[in-house]
Amino acid sequence: ISNAATTTSISTSMTPGAMLEQQTPSIVTSYLSPNVRNAPQSSSALRDEEREAMMSLASRIVRNSAVQYLKNDASLAGPLLRLAFHDAATREQWHGEDTSEKADTLNPKNGAFTGGPNGSVRYELEWSESRGLSKPLRVIDDIYGKVRGLDLSYADCIALAGAAAVEYAGGPHIAIKLGRVDSAVADDRKRRRILRMDTDRSVVDTTLPSPALDSDGLRLYFGALGLSEEELVALCGAHDLGRHVTLLNMPKECLKNLTRTCLEEAPVMMPFVSEGPDTISNAYFKKLLKWYDRKVEMGEVAFIPTDVALVVDEGLRIHVQRYSRDEKAFFDNFLS
């Protein structure tokens, strides 16, 4: 659709078939060629350009639907972004011989890749790292139902909703390349190749990062994903947005046995940065430096070990200082 006014008028609550029926013949014609106009809506019946147009339409529906959810509950921005990260960050490059079904790419030079942005996060809710993701997943389930049949994968839907959350929260627009392939099983939780340096807290043995990693562990984990130091610090800046679970006011039975249900229904969620937890800016980096200078007040921040590792380490602190002064630099590297 080239008419912007038309795209914004599409109801995000309609199914693809009902949506197409509502449009004028000229708009339908722009998507479906004469020989397939009355055929079932399947990818095999659509030419490449028509499939691309369908996916483009679906991506706008997903973004618009996510924004509607965010307008009703701005606190969803952090969880939607976290969901997108958890779906993507399990990707591991494996240099040994891998004949498993999970090895989705094989390159003689680079080896096999497992995991990554494939929608498998919906099968990983029992992981301790996935606490709090049930709610954003229900949002994705609802949104995906609106674009089913438009050649958009569940993984694409997760990525698009995460990008919409960042933009809605005041961050940059993130262009999402479509075409992810959905997995029918969970990714591996344990890494095939353990990474470590000299300290115990540098050990990287899981496909999602431990919140206890020190600066060396952060370098190893994000370096394995292909990120530079300035990029990993920028990505950690996502903690300017959202909240994490605390044990405050947790029922006694949960303190004795901290189940997934206890974590999902935690009575108190603490923002990493108490000011503006539903927006994203470079305030996170300013607060980190304030914490480092021992000038924060009680309740001003609730950082976890991986946060403070960014300022305790001199090499990473350089990037924290830069982003605290230059929000554009933060956003630029966050996008990269």
PDB file of N, CA and C in Angstrom, residues 3 30 55 66 77 99 141 148 243 257 274 297 303 306-307 329:
ATOM      1  N   ASN A   3      -0.494   4.382  -0.160  1.00  0.00           N
ATOM      2  CA  ASN A   3      -1.241   5.475   0.430  1.00  0.00           C
ATOM      3  C   ASN A   3      -1.160   5.389   1.942  1.00  0.00           C
ATOM      4  N   SER A  30      -3.846  -4.429  -5.829  1.00  0.00           N
ATOM      5  CA  SER A  30      -2.420  -4.136  -5.650  1.00  0.00           C
ATOM      6  C   SER A  30      -1.711  -5.242  -4.893  1.00  0.00           C
ATOM      7  N   MET A  55       3.666  -9.123   3.694  1.00  0.00           N
ATOM      8  CA  MET A  55       4.473  -9.097   4.911  1.00  0.00           C
ATOM      9  C   MET A  55       4.638  -7.674   5.421  1.00  0.00           C
ATOM     10  N   ALA A  66       0.669  -3.372  18.669  1.00  0.00           N
ATOM     11  CA  ALA A  66       1.517  -3.232  19.854  1.00  0.00           C
ATOM     12  C   ALA A  66       1.351  -1.849  20.484  1.00  0.00           C
ATOM     13  N   ALA A  77       6.071  -1.917  27.726  1.00  0.00           N
ATOM     14  CA  ALA A  77       7.202  -1.642  26.835  1.00  0.00           C
ATOM     15  C   ALA A  77       8.438  -2.437  27.236  1.00  0.00           C
ATOM     16  N   THR A  99      25.154 -32.128  13.486  1.00  0.00           N
ATOM     17  CA  THR A  99      24.174 -32.711  12.571  1.00  0.00           C
ATOM     18  C   THR A  99      22.773 -32.650  13.155  1.00  0.00           C
ATOM     19  N   ASP A 141       0.628 -13.431  21.306  1.00  0.00           N
ATOM     20  CA  ASP A 141      -0.343 -14.412  20.816  1.00  0.00           C
ATOM     21  C   ASP A 141      -1.557 -13.718  20.192  1.00  0.00           C
ATOM     22  N   ARG A 148      -2.043 -13.891  11.086  1.00  0.00           N
ATOM     23  CA  ARG A 148      -1.858 -15.277  10.654  1.00  0.00           C
ATOM     24  C   ARG A 148      -2.356 -15.421   9.208  1.00  0.00           C
ATOM     25  N   ARG A 243      11.190  -2.980  34.533  1.00  0.00           N
ATOM     26  CA  ARG A 243      11.307  -3.329  35.946  1.00  0.00           C
ATOM     27  C   ARG A 243      11.775  -4.768  36.083  1.00  0.00           C
ATOM     28  N   ASN A 257       9.643 -21.470  48.788  1.00  0.00           N
ATOM     29  CA  ASN A 257       9.741 -22.197  47.518  1.00  0.00           C
ATOM     30  C   ASN A 257       9.420 -21.236  46.386  1.00  0.00           C
ATOM     31  N   SER A 274      14.232   4.536  38.766  1.00  0.00           N
ATOM     32  CA  SER A 274      12.889   4.843  39.267  1.00  0.00           C
ATOM     33  C   SER A 274      12.206   5.970  38.503  1.00  0.00           C
ATOM     34  N   GLU A 297      20.336   8.370  45.773  1.00  0.00           N
ATOM     35  CA  GLU A 297      19.521   8.331  46.977  1.00  0.00           C
ATOM     36  C   GLU A 297      18.771   7.002  47.062  1.00  0.00           C
ATOM     37  N   PHE A 303      19.763  -1.406  40.587  1.00  0.00           N
ATOM     38  CA  PHE A 303      20.603  -2.082  39.606  1.00  0.00           C
ATOM     39  C   PHE A 303      20.884  -3.530  40.010  1.00  0.00           C
ATOM     40  N   THR A 306      25.075  -7.007  36.644  1.00  0.00           N
ATOM     41  CA  THR A 306      25.548  -6.694  35.291  1.00  0.00           C
ATOM     42  C   THR A 306      25.471  -5.199  34.990  1.00  0.00           C
ATOM     43  N   ASP A 307      24.584  -4.487  35.674  1.00  0.00           N
ATOM     44  CA  ASP A 307      24.519  -3.038  35.480  1.00  0.00           C
ATOM     45  C   ASP A 307      25.770  -2.358  36.045  1.00  0.00           C
ATOM     46  N   ALA A 329      24.384   9.163  20.394  1.00  0.00           N
ATOM     47  CA  ALA A 329      25.379   8.094  20.260  1.00  0.00           C
ATOM     48  C   ALA A 329      24.859   6.800  20.867  1.00  0.00           C
TER      49      ALA A 329
END
